[in-house]
Amino acid sequence: MRKILIINIIILLFIFFPAKGENTNILTFAGDYNFPPIEYTDSQGIPQGFAVDIIKELEKRINKKINIVLVPWNEVLELLDKKEIDGIEFMRVTAERKRKYDFITYLESFSVIIIPSDSLIQSFSDLKNKKVAVLKEDVAHIFLKDITETIPFQNSELVLQALIERKAEAGVLNYYVARYLINKNNWNDQLKILQDKLFSSFSGIALPKGSPYYSEIKKGISEILNSTYYRTLLTKWFGEEVLLRLEYKKKEAVSQALVFTITIIILILIGLLGSREYLKREVEKRTREINLAYTFIKEISQKGLEDIEKIYFEKLKELFPNSRIKYCIRKNREFFLTYSYPQEKGYSLTIEDIENMEGYRRYFTVENNIYSVLIIEENISYPITYFNLLSEEFQNTLTRLYIKEKIDREKEINEIINLLSKKEEENILLENLLKRILYILKADAGSIMIYDKENKILKIKVGINIPHEVIKNTVLKEGEGIAGWVLEHREPLILEDVYKDKRFKIIEPRFEIKSSICYPLIHKDEPVGVINISSLRENRIFNQDDLLTTEKFAPLISAYIYNEEIEKKIFKLHHETLITIVEMIDARDPYTGGHSKEVGDIAVNFGKSLLLNEEDLRRLGYSAYLHDIGKIKVPDFILKKPGKLSDEEYMIMKMHPVWGEELLQHISVFRDIGKIIRHHHERWDGKGYPDGLSSNDIPFLTKIITLADSFQAMTAFRPYKRKLTIDEAIQEIKRCKGTQFDPELADHFIEFIINSFNVGTPASS
């Protein structure tokens, strides 16, 4: 593979790299061949990724052909240093690299720490002296080698695999690459990304110092960054999260500007205080006000919304000690008095009530919707500068928190998509899914209901924080109750107060639901169920944003439920077919009646003890039940012969695994188990049939069936042999370890038999 890659690079160099001055309208940029989603080669060897699309767009802007060559990262740097390429399409800017190259940046990127899910590492400070997997020659490799024990790898996927295999205690990678690979490989349960940002900087095109193409490339990239196409590319490769991060960055910049402004004002006033004695009293007053705003910005960092609102109100009390102050949070069409000075009991106000109140009003908004209102019952024609600074920072903080919440929601929705792609037991998967949804929506309780099409009723499949009796007793006809109405009309509902809705049907025991979202689950124009999201708190009322979030994952849940129901029907049909086939086999051989079913039961139970996944258990069960299906083609005079078979008869009997595989090729659902059945008479030492396979060349599931088949045959009655006791059968398996049976698997099987049949450990032979 390595040789082929090197040959391909050499060919590309000859094809794409013209001699200097030969063709200035053709440029060549190199990049990393395995750095998705930023740059990578697909299965056909074609360059793909965000950076590749940027370069393709750049071609149009500068009217030059740009060839892209993707190779291992360390080779990319070598090519640029040797001036065999014109530039690198994506490289992170560092102080050291800026001394060697000129950069034209187009993406802010940052590294993150990735750890196994059960790791105790919580931040960068915990990495000291730890084994840390990094990308070879990456910024992290250079920076961390003096702090940690770095283990460099050729590509990012190998970094993550090192964590899975416990070769490293942590890994450091580009955030977007880490997230992409974890999602792609379904490693979300095994790996997690820490919040710490490391080496946050800009990345983009790197050119040799003094490159003649610098100015025109910079102009082209500038045009791209100011185009709508750039935002389209960001969404295509990184999702909406990256756009939210850009917005969040803008709001952070505004806050930093405020801090800077306040600091400058403090310094100016301190200067005035020293030189103009007559301003002393005014300066002291202004300094106190500035300090209020400044300490507010410091105090609210890393705080939640509720704490920030409380801190803001406390600062207002200090600024306006002689005024009546009210702070109200909007609850749909009304405003609820949350904080007041002097303190009053909370009550609701309409927008008309607020507009008719005397004094100063300031509205705070989120996404152009009023979130809350501040009322100061004193005429402030021109609110003081420091109150403005305080309130503007509070507004910016609200916006930042809202954007951050949207980022978190996008992440969680991605997690939901990944969760639905996994093969888990249906109830467990739906329960985990519902927990995530409640977390995203800051809800307290919820349920997923399944629609029984035959009986036209809705039943709760899974519920969170709902009394068990309610889950058990809830059965709604189509059109009955809120969920039944939503299913019948195929329209979602947002309810401010569930108990005030006439459609609500109380199921005992009653528990207090406040606000609720009820959303129909429809797939291929067929109703499959309803999802209910509920708040048990007065101050949590769902809104249109919550409904839009629900709208994102409802189709995914609908498709999952629909496909599960189809799979259940298919499984039932296949299972009935399987039982019929097994009965046909057993009916032909009077001496082995029930053998196939017993072998199947033993094999599946042994597989469960080995913690095989659901898919392997399915294949194992089918294979074990059908392992002797080829005997259908064995003539009766051979199959039913009570005595020993002749050599010729034995040769025919030995064909039954081959015939079994051939028969199953014609049944699509059983096609993938043909090879497992074909080899169930192979031996560990290679002396079995039909192909003489040995040791690990024999399929793993086949080796399980061989043990189960042999054990059942030894312990069952046959007219031509003595039935062995469990202890005798165990001794026989021990004797044949390493010849007939896989020795390690045989030990596990013996332990399984001892536990299953409650027998004492037999003495070693």
PDB file of C-alpha atoms in Angstrom, residues 46-165:
ATOM      1  CA  ILE A  46     -10.637  11.554  -5.495  1.00  0.00           C
ATOM      2  CA  PRO A  47      -9.869  14.542  -3.195  1.00  0.00           C
ATOM      3  CA  GLN A  48     -12.852  15.588  -1.072  1.00  0.00           C
ATOM      4  CA  GLY A  49     -13.514  17.930   1.856  1.00  0.00           C
ATOM      5  CA  PHE A  50     -14.041  21.526   2.927  1.00  0.00           C
ATOM      6  CA  ALA A  51     -10.521  22.686   1.950  1.00  0.00           C
ATOM      7  CA  VAL A  52     -10.787  20.935  -1.424  1.00  0.00           C
ATOM      8  CA  ASP A  53     -14.063  22.771  -2.165  1.00  0.00           C
ATOM      9  CA  ILE A  54     -12.447  26.088  -1.157  1.00  0.00           C
ATOM     10  CA  ILE A  55      -9.581  25.497  -3.611  1.00  0.00           C
ATOM     11  CA  LYS A  56     -12.015  24.525  -6.390  1.00  0.00           C
ATOM     12  CA  GLU A  57     -13.877  27.802  -5.824  1.00  0.00           C
ATOM     13  CA  LEU A  58     -10.551  29.671  -5.731  1.00  0.00           C
ATOM     14  CA  GLU A  59      -9.774  28.322  -9.226  1.00  0.00           C
ATOM     15  CA  LYS A  60     -12.772  30.233 -10.581  1.00  0.00           C
ATOM     16  CA  ARG A  61     -11.877  33.426  -8.709  1.00  0.00           C
ATOM     17  CA  ILE A  62      -8.261  33.650  -9.928  1.00  0.00           C
ATOM     18  CA  ASN A  63      -8.780  32.000 -13.323  1.00  0.00           C
ATOM     19  CA  LYS A  64      -6.008  29.441 -12.783  1.00  0.00           C
ATOM     20  CA  LYS A  65      -6.073  25.667 -12.803  1.00  0.00           C
ATOM     21  CA  ILE A  66      -5.119  24.284  -9.359  1.00  0.00           C
ATOM     22  CA  ASN A  67      -4.160  20.625  -9.084  1.00  0.00           C
ATOM     23  CA  ILE A  68      -4.700  19.056  -5.650  1.00  0.00           C
ATOM     24  CA  VAL A  69      -2.438  16.267  -4.388  1.00  0.00           C
ATOM     25  CA  LEU A  70      -3.357  14.602  -1.083  1.00  0.00           C
ATOM     26  CA  VAL A  71      -0.599  12.583   0.646  1.00  0.00           C
ATOM     27  CA  PRO A  72       0.511  11.815   4.262  1.00  0.00           C
ATOM     28  CA  TRP A  73       0.984  15.068   6.223  1.00  0.00           C
ATOM     29  CA  ASN A  74       4.742  14.787   6.796  1.00  0.00           C
ATOM     30  CA  GLU A  75       5.200  14.378   3.016  1.00  0.00           C
ATOM     31  CA  VAL A  76       3.076  17.509   2.402  1.00  0.00           C
ATOM     32  CA  LEU A  77       5.554  19.617   4.398  1.00  0.00           C
ATOM     33  CA  GLU A  78       8.516  18.042   2.594  1.00  0.00           C
ATOM     34  CA  LEU A  79       7.005  18.862  -0.815  1.00  0.00           C
ATOM     35  CA  LEU A  80       6.562  22.526   0.113  1.00  0.00           C
ATOM     36  CA  ASP A  81      10.020  22.835   1.665  1.00  0.00           C
ATOM     37  CA  LYS A  82      11.561  21.378  -1.500  1.00  0.00           C
ATOM     38  CA  LYS A  83       9.435  23.801  -3.590  1.00  0.00           C
ATOM     39  CA  GLU A  84       7.935  20.906  -5.537  1.00  0.00           C
ATOM     40  CA  ILE A  85       4.463  22.364  -5.003  1.00  0.00           C
ATOM     41  CA  ASP A  86       3.130  25.923  -5.020  1.00  0.00           C
ATOM     42  CA  GLY A  87       1.419  25.735  -1.644  1.00  0.00           C
ATOM     43  CA  ILE A  88      -0.460  23.768   1.003  1.00  0.00           C
ATOM     44  CA  GLU A  89      -4.242  24.034   0.828  1.00  0.00           C
ATOM     45  CA  PHE A  90      -4.873  23.827   4.592  1.00  0.00           C
ATOM     46  CA  MET A  91      -2.372  24.405   7.402  1.00  0.00           C
ATOM     47  CA  ARG A  92      -2.705  25.897  10.866  1.00  0.00           C
ATOM     48  CA  VAL A  93      -0.887  29.157  11.535  1.00  0.00           C
ATOM     49  CA  THR A  94       1.793  29.181  14.259  1.00  0.00           C
ATOM     50  CA  ALA A  95       4.524  31.724  15.070  1.00  0.00           C
ATOM     51  CA  GLU A  96       7.209  29.282  13.909  1.00  0.00           C
ATOM     52  CA  ARG A  97       5.415  28.511  10.648  1.00  0.00           C
ATOM     53  CA  LYS A  98       4.860  32.226   9.920  1.00  0.00           C
ATOM     54  CA  ARG A  99       8.616  32.641   9.810  1.00  0.00           C
ATOM     55  CA  LYS A 100       8.800  30.080   6.985  1.00  0.00           C
ATOM     56  CA  TYR A 101       5.532  30.594   5.082  1.00  0.00           C
ATOM     57  CA  ASP A 102       2.988  33.244   4.121  1.00  0.00           C
ATOM     58  CA  PHE A 103      -0.581  32.396   5.132  1.00  0.00           C
ATOM     59  CA  ILE A 104      -3.987  33.251   3.678  1.00  0.00           C
ATOM     60  CA  THR A 105      -6.493  32.019   6.268  1.00  0.00           C
ATOM     61  CA  TYR A 106     -10.107  31.005   5.752  1.00  0.00           C
ATOM     62  CA  LEU A 107     -11.148  28.957   8.805  1.00  0.00           C
ATOM     63  CA  GLU A 108     -10.754  29.315  12.547  1.00  0.00           C
ATOM     64  CA  SER A 109      -9.936  25.902  13.941  1.00  0.00           C
ATOM     65  CA  PHE A 110      -8.865  24.510  17.260  1.00  0.00           C
ATOM     66  CA  SER A 111      -7.609  21.312  18.799  1.00  0.00           C
ATOM     67  CA  VAL A 112      -9.428  19.394  21.508  1.00  0.00           C
ATOM     68  CA  ILE A 113      -8.633  16.633  23.969  1.00  0.00           C
ATOM     69  CA  ILE A 114     -10.331  13.293  23.314  1.00  0.00           C
ATOM     70  CA  ILE A 115     -10.472  10.661  26.061  1.00  0.00           C
ATOM     71  CA  PRO A 116     -12.056   7.240  26.647  1.00  0.00           C
ATOM     72  CA  SER A 117     -15.555   7.664  28.132  1.00  0.00           C
ATOM     73  CA  ASP A 118     -14.499   6.251  31.511  1.00  0.00           C
ATOM     74  CA  SER A 119     -11.319   8.362  31.796  1.00  0.00           C
ATOM     75  CA  LEU A 120     -10.728  10.619  34.834  1.00  0.00           C
ATOM     76  CA  ILE A 121      -8.904  13.227  32.713  1.00  0.00           C
ATOM     77  CA  GLN A 122     -10.897  16.480  32.834  1.00  0.00           C
ATOM     78  CA  SER A 123      -8.682  19.200  31.374  1.00  0.00           C
ATOM     79  CA  PHE A 124      -5.355  20.088  29.763  1.00  0.00           C
ATOM     80  CA  SER A 125      -3.621  20.197  33.174  1.00  0.00           C
ATOM     81  CA  ASP A 126      -4.342  16.468  33.626  1.00  0.00           C
ATOM     82  CA  LEU A 127      -2.277  15.539  30.541  1.00  0.00           C
ATOM     83  CA  LYS A 128       1.098  15.965  32.247  1.00  0.00           C
ATOM     84  CA  ASN A 129       3.179  12.767  31.987  1.00  0.00           C
ATOM     85  CA  LYS A 130       0.268  10.953  30.304  1.00  0.00           C
ATOM     86  CA  LYS A 131       0.459   8.943  27.072  1.00  0.00           C
ATOM     87  CA  VAL A 132      -1.100  11.239  24.467  1.00  0.00           C
ATOM     88  CA  ALA A 133      -1.809  10.176  20.871  1.00  0.00           C
ATOM     89  CA  VAL A 134      -1.199  12.943  18.323  1.00  0.00           C
ATOM     90  CA  LEU A 135      -0.982  13.438  14.568  1.00  0.00           C
ATOM     91  CA  LYS A 136       2.638  13.265  13.413  1.00  0.00           C
ATOM     92  CA  GLU A 137       4.169  16.729  12.818  1.00  0.00           C
ATOM     93  CA  ASP A 138       0.944  18.405  13.945  1.00  0.00           C
ATOM     94  CA  VAL A 139       0.982  21.465  16.234  1.00  0.00           C
ATOM     95  CA  ALA A 140      -0.037  19.229  19.150  1.00  0.00           C
ATOM     96  CA  HIS A 141       2.894  16.876  18.474  1.00  0.00           C
ATOM     97  CA  ILE A 142       5.392  19.745  18.568  1.00  0.00           C
ATOM     98  CA  PHE A 143       3.862  21.483  21.588  1.00  0.00           C
ATOM     99  CA  LEU A 144       3.099  18.487  23.817  1.00  0.00           C
ATOM    100  CA  LYS A 145       6.284  16.442  23.408  1.00  0.00           C
ATOM    101  CA  ASP A 146       7.988  18.226  26.332  1.00  0.00           C
ATOM    102  CA  ILE A 147       4.912  17.977  28.593  1.00  0.00           C
ATOM    103  CA  THR A 148       3.540  14.516  27.901  1.00  0.00           C
ATOM    104  CA  GLU A 149       4.606  11.216  26.419  1.00  0.00           C
ATOM    105  CA  THR A 150       3.418  11.837  22.868  1.00  0.00           C
ATOM    106  CA  ILE A 151       2.668   8.907  20.560  1.00  0.00           C
ATOM    107  CA  PRO A 152       2.588  10.159  16.940  1.00  0.00           C
ATOM    108  CA  PHE A 153       0.409   8.516  14.295  1.00  0.00           C
ATOM    109  CA  GLN A 154       0.209   8.967  10.526  1.00  0.00           C
ATOM    110  CA  ASN A 155      -3.497   9.878  10.481  1.00  0.00           C
ATOM    111  CA  SER A 156      -6.279  11.065  12.766  1.00  0.00           C
ATOM    112  CA  GLU A 157      -8.273   7.831  12.719  1.00  0.00           C
ATOM    113  CA  LEU A 158      -5.261   5.942  14.121  1.00  0.00           C
ATOM    114  CA  VAL A 159      -5.092   8.493  16.961  1.00  0.00           C
ATOM    115  CA  LEU A 160      -8.674   7.636  17.964  1.00  0.00           C
ATOM    116  CA  GLN A 161      -8.122   3.896  17.518  1.00  0.00           C
ATOM    117  CA  ALA A 162      -5.202   4.164  19.936  1.00  0.00           C
ATOM    118  CA  LEU A 163      -7.659   5.429  22.557  1.00  0.00           C
ATOM    119  CA  ILE A 164     -10.161   2.667  21.803  1.00  0.00           C
ATOM    120  CA  GLU A 165      -7.406   0.058  22.158  1.00  0.00           C
TER     121      GLU A 165
END
